PDB file of C-alpha atoms and ligand atoms in Angstrom:
ATOM      1  CA  MET A   1       2.956 -27.195 -16.703  1.00 80.00           C
ATOM      2  CA  SER A   2       4.051 -24.799 -13.938  1.00 89.00           C
ATOM      3  CA  ALA A   3       7.356 -25.300 -12.170  1.00 95.00           C
ATOM      4  CA  LEU A   4       5.249 -25.317  -9.005  1.00 98.00           C
ATOM      5  CA  SER A   5       3.084 -28.273 -10.012  1.00 97.00           C
ATOM      6  CA  ASN A   6       3.147 -30.921  -7.228  1.00 98.00           C
ATOM      7  CA  LYS A   7       5.560 -28.824  -5.123  1.00 98.00           C
ATOM      8  CA  VAL A   8       4.862 -28.970  -1.420  1.00 98.00           C
ATOM      9  CA  VAL A   9       4.435 -25.393  -0.214  1.00 98.00           C
ATOM     10  CA  ILE A  10       3.626 -24.247   3.325  1.00 99.00           C
ATOM     11  CA  VAL A  11       1.955 -20.823   3.576  1.00 99.00           C
ATOM     12  CA  THR A  12       1.662 -19.410   7.084  1.00 99.00           C
ATOM     13  CA  GLY A  13      -0.937 -16.702   7.618  1.00 98.00           C
ATOM     14  CA  ALA A  14      -3.043 -18.196   4.827  1.00 98.00           C
ATOM     15  CA  SER A  15      -6.424 -17.332   6.374  1.00 98.00           C
ATOM     16  CA  SER A  16      -6.463 -13.793   4.936  1.00 98.00           C
ATOM     17  CA  GLY A  17      -4.670 -11.139   2.925  1.00 98.00           C
ATOM     18  CA  ILE A  18      -1.350 -11.874   1.239  1.00 98.00           C
ATOM     19  CA  GLY A  19      -1.164 -15.480   2.448  1.00 98.00           C
ATOM     20  CA  TYR A  20      -4.641 -16.286   1.146  1.00 98.00           C
ATOM     21  CA  ALA A  21      -3.945 -14.712  -2.245  1.00 98.00           C
ATOM     22  CA  THR A  22      -0.634 -16.576  -2.522  1.00 98.00           C
ATOM     23  CA  ALA A  23      -2.241 -19.912  -1.647  1.00 98.00           C
ATOM     24  CA  VAL A  24      -4.847 -19.360  -4.376  1.00 98.00           C
ATOM     25  CA  GLU A  25      -2.128 -18.658  -6.967  1.00 98.00           C
ATOM     26  CA  LEU A  26      -0.320 -21.811  -5.854  1.00 98.00           C
ATOM     27  CA  GLY A  27      -3.543 -23.769  -6.263  1.00 98.00           C
ATOM     28  CA  LYS A  28      -3.889 -22.520  -9.846  1.00 98.00           C
ATOM     29  CA  ARG A  29      -0.391 -23.875 -10.529  1.00 98.00           C
ATOM     30  CA  GLY A  30      -1.178 -27.367  -9.190  1.00 98.00           C
ATOM     31  CA  ALA A  31       0.905 -27.120  -6.013  1.00 98.00           C
ATOM     32  CA  ASN A  32       0.279 -29.103  -2.842  1.00 98.00           C
ATOM     33  CA  VAL A  33      -0.532 -26.283  -0.483  1.00 98.00           C
ATOM     34  CA  VAL A  34      -0.363 -26.471   3.288  1.00 99.00           C
ATOM     35  CA  CYS A  35      -2.618 -23.645   4.525  1.00 99.00           C
ATOM     36  CA  VAL A  36      -1.636 -22.525   8.021  1.00 99.00           C
ATOM     37  CA  ALA A  37      -3.165 -20.077  10.537  1.00 98.00           C
ATOM     38  CA  ARG A  38      -5.354 -20.079  13.637  1.00 98.00           C
ATOM     39  CA  ARG A  39      -8.755 -19.484  11.983  1.00 98.00           C
ATOM     40  CA  ILE A  40      -9.399 -23.019  10.769  1.00 98.00           C
ATOM     41  CA  ASP A  41     -12.827 -22.249   9.268  1.00 98.00           C
ATOM     42  CA  ARG A  42     -11.242 -19.866   6.788  1.00 98.00           C
ATOM     43  CA  LEU A  43      -8.471 -22.345   5.995  1.00 98.00           C
ATOM     44  CA  ASP A  44     -11.032 -25.096   5.299  1.00 98.00           C
ATOM     45  CA  GLN A  45     -12.742 -22.773   2.842  1.00 98.00           C
ATOM     46  CA  LEU A  46      -9.422 -21.938   1.194  1.00 98.00           C
ATOM     47  CA  ALA A  47      -8.469 -25.622   0.885  1.00 98.00           C
ATOM     48  CA  LYS A  48     -11.784 -26.303  -0.898  1.00 98.00           C
ATOM     49  CA  GLU A  49     -11.139 -23.379  -3.265  1.00 98.00           C
ATOM     50  CA  ILE A  50      -7.654 -24.713  -4.078  1.00 98.00           C
ATOM     51  CA  LEU A  51      -9.111 -28.141  -4.938  1.00 98.00           C
ATOM     52  CA  THR A  52     -11.453 -26.518  -7.459  1.00 98.00           C
ATOM     53  CA  LEU A  53      -8.469 -24.698  -9.000  1.00 97.00           C
ATOM     54  CA  GLY A  54      -6.512 -27.893  -9.689  1.00 95.00           C
ATOM     55  CA  GLY A  55      -4.196 -27.978  -6.672  1.00 97.00           C
ATOM     56  CA  LYS A  56      -4.224 -30.075  -3.536  1.00 98.00           C
ATOM     57  CA  ALA A  57      -4.444 -28.554  -0.072  1.00 98.00           C
ATOM     58  CA  ILE A  58      -4.754 -29.247   3.603  1.00 98.00           C
ATOM     59  CA  ALA A  59      -5.793 -26.809   6.316  1.00 98.00           C
ATOM     60  CA  VAL A  60      -3.669 -26.938   9.469  1.00 98.00           C
ATOM     61  CA  GLU A  61      -4.595 -24.951  12.570  1.00 98.00           C
ATOM     62  CA  CYS A  62      -1.378 -23.640  14.053  1.00 98.00           C
ATOM     63  CA  ASP A  63      -0.261 -20.756  16.224  1.00 98.00           C
ATOM     64  CA  VAL A  64       3.194 -19.831  14.926  1.00 98.00           C
ATOM     65  CA  THR A  65       4.213 -18.545  18.368  1.00 98.00           C
ATOM     66  CA  SER A  66       4.088 -22.137  19.600  1.00 98.00           C
ATOM     67  CA  ARG A  67       7.130 -24.172  18.625  1.00 98.00           C
ATOM     68  CA  SER A  68       5.267 -27.452  19.177  1.00 98.00           C
ATOM     69  CA  ASP A  69       2.402 -26.249  16.965  1.00 98.00           C
ATOM     70  CA  VAL A  70       4.846 -25.387  14.190  1.00 99.00           C
ATOM     71  CA  ASP A  71       6.747 -28.685  14.498  1.00 98.00           C
ATOM     72  CA  GLY A  72       3.432 -30.564  14.460  1.00 98.00           C
ATOM     73  CA  MET A  73       2.202 -28.619  11.441  1.00 99.00           C
ATOM     74  CA  VAL A  74       5.376 -29.397   9.457  1.00 98.00           C
ATOM     75  CA  ALA A  75       5.134 -33.086  10.447  1.00 98.00           C
ATOM     76  CA  THR A  76       1.510 -33.182   9.217  1.00 98.00           C
ATOM     77  CA  ALA A  77       2.520 -31.524   5.968  1.00 98.00           C
ATOM     78  CA  ARG A  78       5.292 -34.072   5.416  1.00 98.00           C
ATOM     79  CA  GLU A  79       3.049 -37.059   6.219  1.00 98.00           C
ATOM     80  CA  THR A  80       0.406 -35.784   3.809  1.00 98.00           C
ATOM     81  CA  PHE A  81       2.485 -34.605   0.865  1.00 98.00           C
ATOM     82  CA  GLY A  82       6.154 -35.591   1.444  1.00 98.00           C
ATOM     83  CA  PRO A  83       9.233 -33.381   1.910  1.00 98.00           C
ATOM     84  CA  ILE A  84       8.684 -29.629   2.089  1.00 98.00           C
ATOM     85  CA  ASP A  85       9.840 -27.748  -1.030  1.00 98.00           C
ATOM     86  CA  VAL A  86       8.929 -24.202   0.012  1.00 98.00           C
ATOM     87  CA  LEU A  87       8.157 -22.510   3.319  1.00 99.00           C
ATOM     88  CA  ILE A  88       6.488 -19.108   3.067  1.00 99.00           C
ATOM     89  CA  ASN A  89       6.804 -17.402   6.454  1.00 98.00           C
ATOM     90  CA  ASN A  90       4.026 -14.884   5.942  1.00 98.00           C
ATOM     91  CA  ALA A  91       2.073 -14.821   9.235  1.00 98.00           C
ATOM     92  CA  GLY A  92       2.494 -11.459  10.911  1.00 98.00           C
ATOM     93  CA  ILE A  93       0.808  -8.829  13.034  1.00 98.00           C
ATOM     94  CA  MET A  94       1.126  -5.048  13.097  1.00 98.00           C
ATOM     95  CA  PRO A  95      -0.418  -3.491  16.207  1.00 98.00           C
ATOM     96  CA  LEU A  96       1.374  -0.176  15.651  1.00 97.00           C
ATOM     97  CA  SER A  97       1.616   2.206  18.582  1.00 97.00           C
ATOM     98  CA  PHE A  98       3.754   5.031  19.890  1.00 97.00           C
ATOM     99  CA  MET A  99       6.301   3.871  22.461  1.00 98.00           C
ATOM    100  CA  ASP A 100       4.977   6.233  25.141  1.00 97.00           C
ATOM    101  CA  ALA A 101       1.719   4.248  25.168  1.00 97.00           C
ATOM    102  CA  CYS A 102       3.771   1.364  26.628  1.00 98.00           C
ATOM    103  CA  LYS A 103       1.641  -1.368  25.109  1.00 97.00           C
ATOM    104  CA  VAL A 104       4.092  -3.976  26.358  1.00 98.00           C
ATOM    105  CA  ASP A 105       1.792  -6.974  25.706  1.00 98.00           C
ATOM    106  CA  GLU A 106       1.439  -5.885  22.067  1.00 98.00           C
ATOM    107  CA  TRP A 107       5.226  -5.488  21.769  1.00 98.00           C
ATOM    108  CA  THR A 108       5.780  -8.981  23.078  1.00 98.00           C
ATOM    109  CA  GLN A 109       3.136 -10.506  20.827  1.00 98.00           C
ATOM    110  CA  THR A 110       4.607  -8.739  17.795  1.00 98.00           C
ATOM    111  CA  VAL A 111       8.064 -10.141  18.548  1.00 98.00           C
ATOM    112  CA  ASP A 112       6.583 -13.602  19.119  1.00 98.00           C
ATOM    113  CA  VAL A 113       4.661 -13.760  15.845  1.00 98.00           C
ATOM    114  CA  ASN A 114       6.939 -11.789  13.533  1.00 98.00           C
ATOM    115  CA  ILE A 115      10.324 -13.124  14.742  1.00 98.00           C
ATOM    116  CA  ASN A 116       9.856 -16.315  16.753  1.00 98.00           C
ATOM    117  CA  GLY A 117       7.187 -17.545  14.350  1.00 98.00           C
ATOM    118  CA  VAL A 118       9.664 -17.205  11.485  1.00 98.00           C
ATOM    119  CA  LEU A 119      12.447 -18.915  13.465  1.00 98.00           C
ATOM    120  CA  TYR A 120      10.256 -21.876  14.435  1.00 99.00           C
ATOM    121  CA  GLY A 121       9.311 -22.377  10.779  1.00 98.00           C
ATOM    122  CA  VAL A 122      12.928 -22.238   9.656  1.00 98.00           C
ATOM    123  CA  GLY A 123      13.995 -24.649  12.386  1.00 98.00           C
ATOM    124  CA  ALA A 124      11.325 -27.151  11.408  1.00 98.00           C
ATOM    125  CA  VAL A 125      12.180 -27.352   7.685  1.00 98.00           C
ATOM    126  CA  LEU A 126      15.863 -26.507   7.394  1.00 98.00           C
ATOM    127  CA  PRO A 127      17.591 -29.832   8.281  1.00 98.00           C
ATOM    128  CA  GLU A 128      15.595 -31.708   5.632  1.00 98.00           C
ATOM    129  CA  MET A 129      16.163 -29.016   2.989  1.00 98.00           C
ATOM    130  CA  ILE A 130      19.921 -29.069   3.626  1.00 98.00           C
ATOM    131  CA  GLU A 131      19.953 -32.865   3.473  1.00 98.00           C
ATOM    132  CA  ARG A 132      18.005 -32.876   0.178  1.00 98.00           C
ATOM    133  CA  ARG A 133      20.160 -29.980  -1.105  1.00 98.00           C
ATOM    134  CA  THR A 134      17.034 -28.213  -2.318  1.00 98.00           C
ATOM    135  CA  GLY A 135      14.326 -25.981  -0.905  1.00 98.00           C
ATOM    136  CA  HIS A 136      13.189 -22.381  -0.693  1.00 98.00           C
ATOM    137  CA  ILE A 137      12.431 -20.244   2.355  1.00 98.00           C
ATOM    138  CA  ILE A 138      10.478 -17.071   1.666  1.00 99.00           C
ATOM    139  CA  ASN A 139      10.129 -14.567   4.490  1.00 98.00           C
ATOM    140  CA  VAL A 140       7.553 -11.792   4.237  1.00 98.00           C
ATOM    141  CA  SER A 141       9.079  -8.691   5.773  1.00 98.00           C
ATOM    142  CA  SER A 142       7.989  -5.139   4.918  1.00 98.00           C
ATOM    143  CA  VAL A 143       9.141  -1.735   3.778  1.00 98.00           C
ATOM    144  CA  ALA A 144       9.109  -1.295   7.572  1.00 98.00           C
ATOM    145  CA  GLY A 145      12.096  -3.636   7.570  1.00 98.00           C
ATOM    146  CA  ARG A 146      14.031  -0.970   5.688  1.00 98.00           C
ATOM    147  CA  LYS A 147      12.694   2.294   7.111  1.00 97.00           C
ATOM    148  CA  VAL A 148      11.603   3.220  10.640  1.00 98.00           C
ATOM    149  CA  PHE A 149       8.622   5.519  11.177  1.00 95.00           C
ATOM    150  CA  PRO A 150       6.987   7.026  14.295  1.00 96.00           C
ATOM    151  CA  GLY A 151       4.443   4.605  15.741  1.00 97.00           C
ATOM    152  CA  GLY A 152       6.249   1.681  14.133  1.00 98.00           C
ATOM    153  CA  ALA A 153       9.316   1.178  16.334  1.00 98.00           C
ATOM    154  CA  VAL A 154       8.506  -2.354  17.500  1.00 98.00           C
ATOM    155  CA  TYR A 155       6.964  -3.523  14.223  1.00 98.00           C
ATOM    156  CA  CYS A 156       9.945  -2.087  12.305  1.00 98.00           C
ATOM    157  CA  ALA A 157      12.328  -3.783  14.749  1.00 98.00           C
ATOM    158  CA  THR A 158      10.732  -7.154  14.009  1.00 98.00           C
ATOM    159  CA  LYS A 159      10.820  -6.619  10.264  1.00 98.00           C
ATOM    160  CA  PHE A 160      14.439  -5.372  10.363  1.00 98.00           C
ATOM    161  CA  ALA A 161      15.107  -8.667  12.167  1.00 98.00           C
ATOM    162  CA  VAL A 162      13.388 -10.616   9.401  1.00 98.00           C
ATOM    163  CA  HIS A 163      15.630  -8.922   6.805  1.00 98.00           C
ATOM    164  CA  ALA A 164      18.733  -9.714   8.879  1.00 98.00           C
ATOM    165  CA  LEU A 165      17.696 -13.340   9.434  1.00 98.00           C
ATOM    166  CA  SER A 166      16.981 -13.829   5.755  1.00 98.00           C
ATOM    167  CA  GLU A 167      20.297 -12.361   4.675  1.00 98.00           C
ATOM    168  CA  GLY A 168      22.241 -14.413   7.225  1.00 98.00           C
ATOM    169  CA  LEU A 169      20.403 -17.563   6.170  1.00 98.00           C
ATOM    170  CA  ARG A 170      21.026 -16.819   2.514  1.00 98.00           C
ATOM    171  CA  GLN A 171      24.745 -16.416   3.049  1.00 98.00           C
ATOM    172  CA  GLU A 172      25.041 -19.579   5.111  1.00 98.00           C
ATOM    173  CA  LEU A 173      22.947 -21.650   2.707  1.00 98.00           C
ATOM    174  CA  ALA A 174      24.487 -20.379  -0.521  1.00 96.00           C
ATOM    175  CA  SER A 175      26.480 -23.568  -1.070  1.00 96.00           C
ATOM    176  CA  SER A 176      23.628 -25.880  -0.062  1.00 97.00           C
ATOM    177  CA  GLY A 177      21.209 -25.348  -2.939  1.00 96.00           C
ATOM    178  CA  VAL A 178      18.574 -23.895  -0.599  1.00 98.00           C
ATOM    179  CA  ARG A 179      17.228 -20.499  -1.688  1.00 98.00           C
ATOM    180  CA  VAL A 180      16.136 -17.641   0.599  1.00 98.00           C
ATOM    181  CA  THR A 181      13.962 -14.715  -0.471  1.00 98.00           C
ATOM    182  CA  THR A 182      12.730 -11.648   1.410  1.00 98.00           C
ATOM    183  CA  ILE A 183       9.517 -10.011   0.243  1.00 98.00           C
ATOM    184  CA  ALA A 184       9.057  -6.410   1.407  1.00 98.00           C
ATOM    185  CA  PRO A 185       5.621  -4.956   0.663  1.00 98.00           C
ATOM    186  CA  GLY A 186       4.526  -1.374   1.077  1.00 98.00           C
ATOM    187  CA  LEU A 187       0.920  -0.635   2.041  1.00 97.00           C
ATOM    188  CA  VAL A 188      -1.441  -3.472   1.103  1.00 98.00           C
ATOM    189  CA  THR A 189      -5.208  -3.506   1.728  1.00 96.00           C
ATOM    190  CA  THR A 190      -5.665  -6.391   4.185  1.00 97.00           C
ATOM    191  CA  GLU A 191      -6.915  -7.028   7.719  1.00 97.00           C
ATOM    192  CA  LEU A 192      -3.461  -6.181   9.136  1.00 97.00           C
ATOM    193  CA  GLN A 193      -4.397  -2.681  10.325  1.00 95.00           C
ATOM    194  CA  ASN A 194      -7.388  -3.999  12.316  1.00 95.00           C
ATOM    195  CA  ALA A 195      -5.091  -4.829  15.239  1.00 95.00           C
ATOM    196  CA  ILE A 196      -4.052  -1.196  15.770  1.00 96.00           C
ATOM    197  CA  THR A 197      -5.364   0.110  19.080  1.00 95.00           C
ATOM    198  CA  ASP A 198      -3.413   3.413  19.306  1.00 95.00           C
ATOM    199  CA  GLU A 199      -5.776   6.180  18.127  1.00 94.00           C
ATOM    200  CA  ARG A 200      -2.865   8.405  17.049  1.00 94.00           C
ATOM    201  CA  VAL A 201      -1.687   5.754  14.617  1.00 94.00           C
ATOM    202  CA  LYS A 202      -5.210   5.084  13.351  1.00 92.00           C
ATOM    203  CA  GLU A 203      -5.463   8.804  12.576  1.00 90.00           C
ATOM    204  CA  ARG A 204      -2.299   8.591  10.489  1.00 85.00           C
ATOM    205  CA  PHE A 205      -3.883   5.934   8.260  1.00 84.00           C
ATOM    206  CA  ARG A 206      -7.137   7.904   8.021  1.00 85.00           C
ATOM    207  CA  SER A 207      -5.192  10.931   6.738  1.00 84.00           C
ATOM    208  CA  LEU A 208      -3.892   9.208   3.595  1.00 88.00           C
ATOM    209  CA  PRO A 209      -4.666  11.242   0.460  1.00 89.00           C
ATOM    210  CA  GLU A 210      -8.022  10.323  -1.107  1.00 87.00           C
ATOM    211  CA  ASP A 211      -6.386   9.374  -4.397  1.00 91.00           C
ATOM    212  CA  PHE A 212      -3.849   7.035  -2.719  1.00 94.00           C
ATOM    213  CA  VAL A 213      -4.136   3.557  -4.240  1.00 96.00           C
ATOM    214  CA  PRO A 214      -2.710   0.831  -1.984  1.00 96.00           C
ATOM    215  CA  LEU A 215      -1.505  -2.543  -3.215  1.00 98.00           C
ATOM    216  CA  GLU A 216      -3.804  -5.558  -3.363  1.00 98.00           C
ATOM    217  CA  SER A 217      -2.789  -8.904  -1.843  1.00 98.00           C
ATOM    218  CA  ALA A 218      -2.630 -10.321  -5.361  1.00 98.00           C
ATOM    219  CA  ASP A 219       0.153  -7.820  -6.224  1.00 98.00           C
ATOM    220  CA  ILE A 220       2.364  -9.333  -3.519  1.00 98.00           C
ATOM    221  CA  ALA A 221       1.306 -12.901  -4.341  1.00 98.00           C
ATOM    222  CA  ALA A 222       2.594 -12.212  -7.880  1.00 98.00           C
ATOM    223  CA  ALA A 223       6.007 -11.203  -6.486  1.00 98.00           C
ATOM    224  CA  ILE A 224       6.170 -14.320  -4.315  1.00 98.00           C
ATOM    225  CA  ILE A 225       5.235 -16.552  -7.255  1.00 98.00           C
ATOM    226  CA  TYR A 226       7.914 -14.854  -9.400  1.00 98.00           C
ATOM    227  CA  ALA A 227      10.587 -15.756  -6.835  1.00 98.00           C
ATOM    228  CA  MET A 228       9.319 -19.336  -6.588  1.00 98.00           C
ATOM    229  CA  GLU A 229       9.060 -19.879 -10.339  1.00 98.00           C
ATOM    230  CA  SER A 230      12.575 -18.619 -11.061  1.00 98.00           C
ATOM    231  CA  PRO A 231      14.843 -21.487 -12.123  1.00 97.00           C
ATOM    232  CA  PRO A 232      16.820 -23.281  -9.374  1.00 96.00           C
ATOM    233  CA  HIS A 233      20.082 -21.457 -10.194  1.00 96.00           C
ATOM    234  CA  VAL A 234      18.374 -18.071  -9.660  1.00 98.00           C
ATOM    235  CA  ASN A 235      17.913 -16.917  -6.082  1.00 98.00           C
ATOM    236  CA  VAL A 236      15.692 -13.835  -5.981  1.00 98.00           C
ATOM    237  CA  ASN A 237      17.157 -12.378  -2.776  1.00 98.00           C
ATOM    238  CA  GLU A 238      14.707  -9.562  -2.166  1.00 98.00           C
ATOM    239  CA  ILE A 239      11.679  -7.926  -3.725  1.00 98.00           C
ATOM    240  CA  LEU A 240      10.456  -4.570  -2.428  1.00 98.00           C
ATOM    241  CA  VAL A 241       7.088  -3.435  -3.796  1.00 98.00           C
ATOM    242  CA  ARG A 242       5.466  -0.107  -2.953  1.00 98.00           C
ATOM    243  CA  PRO A 243       2.236   1.407  -4.195  1.00 97.00           C
ATOM    244  CA  THR A 244       3.238   3.898  -6.884  1.00 96.00           C
ATOM    245  CA  ARG A 245       2.092   6.832  -4.748  1.00 95.00           C
ATOM    246  CA  GLN A 246       3.794   5.679  -1.523  1.00 94.00           C
ATOM    247  CA  GLU A 247       6.786   7.908  -0.800  1.00 91.00           C
ATOM    248  CA  ASN A 248       8.334   6.253   2.294  1.00 90.00           C
TER     249      ASN A 248
HETATM  250  P1  LIG B   1      -3.573 -10.174   7.426  1.00 58.00           P
HETATM  251  O1  LIG B   1      -3.924  -9.662   8.776  1.00 58.00           O
HETATM  252  O2  LIG B   1      -4.622 -10.210   6.379  1.00 58.00           O
HETATM  253  O3  LIG B   1      -2.935 -11.629   7.537  1.00 58.00           O
HETATM  254  C1  LIG B   1      -2.123 -12.007   8.613  1.00 58.00           C
HETATM  255  C2  LIG B   1      -2.128 -13.512   8.698  1.00 58.00           C
HETATM  256  O4  LIG B   1      -1.265 -13.924   9.776  1.00 58.00           O
HETATM  257  C3  LIG B   1      -3.511 -14.081   8.979  1.00 58.00           C
HETATM  258  O5  LIG B   1      -3.727 -15.191   8.145  1.00 58.00           O
HETATM  259  C4  LIG B   1      -3.427 -14.509  10.445  1.00 58.00           C
HETATM  260  O6  LIG B   1      -4.246 -15.662  10.641  1.00 58.00           O
HETATM  261  C5  LIG B   1      -1.948 -14.884  10.548  1.00 58.00           C
HETATM  262  N1  LIG B   1      -1.489 -14.894  11.927  1.00 58.00           N
HETATM  263  C6  LIG B   1      -1.426 -13.848  12.789  1.00 58.00           C
HETATM  264  N2  LIG B   1      -0.980 -14.269  13.982  1.00 58.00           N
HETATM  265  C7  LIG B   1      -0.768 -15.607  13.864  1.00 58.00           C
HETATM  266  C8  LIG B   1      -0.320 -16.609  14.765  1.00 58.00           C
HETATM  267  N3  LIG B   1      -0.009 -16.323  16.040  1.00 58.00           N
HETATM  268  N4  LIG B   1      -0.224 -17.881  14.299  1.00 58.00           N
HETATM  269  C9  LIG B   1      -0.547 -18.176  13.027  1.00 58.00           C
HETATM  270  N5  LIG B   1      -0.966 -17.265  12.143  1.00 58.00           N
HETATM  271  C10 LIG B   1      -1.080 -16.004  12.563  1.00 58.00           C
HETATM  272  O7  LIG B   1      -2.350  -9.281   6.960  1.00 58.00           O
HETATM  273  P2  LIG B   1      -1.392  -9.310   5.664  1.00 58.00           P
HETATM  274  O8  LIG B   1      -1.819 -10.298   4.674  1.00 58.00           O
HETATM  275  O9  LIG B   1      -1.232  -7.914   5.257  1.00 58.00           O
HETATM  276  O10 LIG B   1      -0.004  -9.773   6.349  1.00 58.00           O
HETATM  277  C11 LIG B   1       0.811 -10.796   5.868  1.00 58.00           C
HETATM  278  C12 LIG B   1       2.264 -10.403   6.060  1.00 58.00           C
HETATM  279  O11 LIG B   1       2.554  -9.295   5.251  1.00 58.00           O
HETATM  280  C13 LIG B   1       2.618 -10.008   7.489  1.00 58.00           C
HETATM  281  O12 LIG B   1       3.860 -10.600   7.846  1.00 58.00           O
HETATM  282  C14 LIG B   1       2.737  -8.507   7.405  1.00 58.00           C
HETATM  283  O13 LIG B   1       3.612  -7.987   8.394  1.00 58.00           O
HETATM  284  C15 LIG B   1       3.270  -8.342   6.005  1.00 58.00           C
HETATM  285  N6  LIG B   1       3.091  -6.997   5.429  1.00 58.00           N
HETATM  286  C16 LIG B   1       1.827  -6.500   5.228  1.00 58.00           C
HETATM  287  C17 LIG B   1       1.676  -5.198   4.758  1.00 58.00           C
HETATM  288  C18 LIG B   1       0.343  -4.572   4.584  1.00 58.00           C
HETATM  289  O14 LIG B   1       0.285  -3.338   4.332  1.00 58.00           O
HETATM  290  N7  LIG B   1      -0.771  -5.295   4.670  1.00 58.00           N
HETATM  291  C19 LIG B   1       2.840  -4.390   4.398  1.00 58.00           C
HETATM  292  C20 LIG B   1       4.103  -5.023   4.623  1.00 58.00           C
HETATM  293  C21 LIG B   1       4.208  -6.288   5.123  1.00 58.00           C
HETATM  294  P3  LIG B   1      -5.070 -16.034  11.955  1.00 58.00           P
HETATM  295  O15 LIG B   1      -5.501 -14.753  12.615  1.00 58.00           O
HETATM  296  O16 LIG B   1      -6.215 -16.855  11.424  1.00 58.00           O
HETATM  297  O17 LIG B   1      -4.141 -16.843  12.789  1.00 58.00           O
END
């Protein structure tokens, strides 16, 4: 039996990419999965798939930039399955652009989803985890949370923030039994790049070498599962995974 069997796990951004792949792996391990995003049709489909894999799941429509949505989602999760064991803060957007394009609305939205969304999730689960002296918060950051690149200033700023938040949380929670993990992927084939509107950045992605092999969502799901399945006395602080051919 998996260590994740019957664990209550919230996955934000579960309607596609890394979140979807992680939810499926949780389903295979018999977890109670709370699938969270805005596209409810996709979440319903995912919840059905998880049932066929041996897990339990609910689909909860939630915009992580809304604190009341996030509080409501966590309350629904608790009413359905009981106390939250793991929160995976995975929802994120990456509308990369050069600063001189002044896409201020995109900057604001990126900060709202990638930072405030994480904070609302943490705020909604933390008191109970501290009280129960158990729990695990997993924040999906990025290699962009370690290295800045042209066209990525705002996105990198949000992911640097995620790294800082995770590390601060980890230090403060060390004596509480609550674990904190940061996952930092390199380039993964997902829908994330679809939000890029700056043609100069799009060109950068188009110019990747033909033989470049990006990561698959399942590669990152495996890293997340590894952190979750580690025994309670082991806190996997950070996992950084790049495609073999990615230099920076
Ligand atoms: P996807 O675009 O496939 O998934 C992003 C997910 O976030 C979707 O499920 C989307 O659901 C959800 N989401 C976006 N905005 C909101 C919102 N306001 N409220 C709730 N959910 C939201 O991309 P990835 O799977 O690649 O991204 C997952 C995480 O991985 C992100 O944090 C990203 O920054 C990070 N990452 C990705 C990399 C990559 O190369 N792909 C590299 C490094 C990090 P919906 O639209 O239905 O709400």
